[in-house]
Amino acid sequence: MNPLTIVLTGKGLITALGLLAVAVLVLLAVGWLAGPGYALAGGLGVVLLVKGLFALLKPAE
């Protein structure tokens, strides 16, 4: 079993960090406006989305 290695350099790293910051800010806004339950559900959705992206980028075994 090979470990998954994704190397982000330069603009890709900045873009990934920017998207992560936007997701956190949106979850904070949802938690403040609609309540913590919706923010937790949104956070779970983000985690599942990231895991799905890793699954798509993982090389075939």
Tab-separated table of C-alpha atoms in Angstrom:
chain	number	residue	atom	x	y	z
A	1	MET	CA	0.000	0.000	0.000
A	2	ASN	CA	1.507	3.284	-1.105
A	3	PRO	CA	0.878	6.405	0.951
A	4	LEU	CA	-0.901	9.238	-0.776
A	5	THR	CA	1.483	12.088	-1.463
A	6	ILE	CA	0.177	15.313	-2.885
A	7	VAL	CA	2.679	18.114	-3.234
A	8	LEU	CA	1.281	21.586	-3.684
A	9	THR	CA	3.750	24.231	-4.671
A	10	GLY	CA	3.511	27.919	-5.397
A	11	LYS	CA	0.173	29.105	-6.676
A	12	GLY	CA	-1.578	25.789	-5.953
A	13	LEU	CA	-0.659	25.994	-2.270
A	14	ILE	CA	-1.859	29.574	-1.982
A	15	THR	CA	-5.106	28.659	-3.746
A	16	ALA	CA	-5.685	25.652	-1.454
A	17	LEU	CA	-5.044	27.743	1.670
A	18	GLY	CA	-7.326	30.473	0.369
A	19	LEU	CA	-10.145	28.016	-0.284
A	20	LEU	CA	-9.693	26.535	3.185
A	21	ALA	CA	-9.852	30.011	4.743
A	22	VAL	CA	-13.029	30.819	2.782
A	23	ALA	CA	-14.636	27.545	3.919
A	24	VAL	CA	-13.800	28.321	7.566
A	25	LEU	CA	-15.183	31.850	7.280
A	26	VAL	CA	-18.395	30.575	5.696
A	27	LEU	CA	-18.807	28.006	8.478
A	28	LEU	CA	-18.238	30.721	11.097
A	29	ALA	CA	-20.874	32.902	9.447
A	30	VAL	CA	-23.352	30.026	9.266
A	31	GLY	CA	-22.691	29.188	12.925
A	32	TRP	CA	-23.276	32.793	13.913
A	33	LEU	CA	-26.383	33.370	11.778
A	34	ALA	CA	-28.175	30.003	11.709
A	35	GLY	CA	-26.800	28.168	14.727
A	36	PRO	CA	-24.063	25.715	15.571
A	37	GLY	CA	-25.960	22.666	14.310
A	38	TYR	CA	-25.935	23.916	10.739
A	39	ALA	CA	-22.261	24.864	11.015
A	40	LEU	CA	-21.391	21.372	12.274
A	41	ALA	CA	-23.336	19.794	9.419
A	42	GLY	CA	-21.562	22.070	6.945
A	43	GLY	CA	-18.189	21.179	8.460
A	44	LEU	CA	-18.978	17.492	8.105
A	45	GLY	CA	-19.885	18.120	4.478
A	46	VAL	CA	-16.555	19.872	3.887
A	47	VAL	CA	-14.661	16.956	5.469
A	48	LEU	CA	-16.513	14.468	3.251
A	49	LEU	CA	-15.828	16.607	0.187
A	50	VAL	CA	-12.088	16.720	0.941
A	51	LYS	CA	-11.988	12.952	1.537
A	52	GLY	CA	-13.758	12.445	-1.790
A	53	LEU	CA	-11.237	14.650	-3.574
A	54	PHE	CA	-8.374	12.661	-2.037
A	55	ALA	CA	-10.044	9.459	-3.223
A	56	LEU	CA	-10.258	10.857	-6.754
A	57	LEU	CA	-6.617	11.946	-6.762
A	58	LYS	CA	-5.288	8.712	-5.248
A	59	PRO	CA	-3.462	6.547	-7.796
A	60	ALA	CA	-5.034	3.210	-8.641
A	61	GLU	CA	-3.841	0.286	-6.564
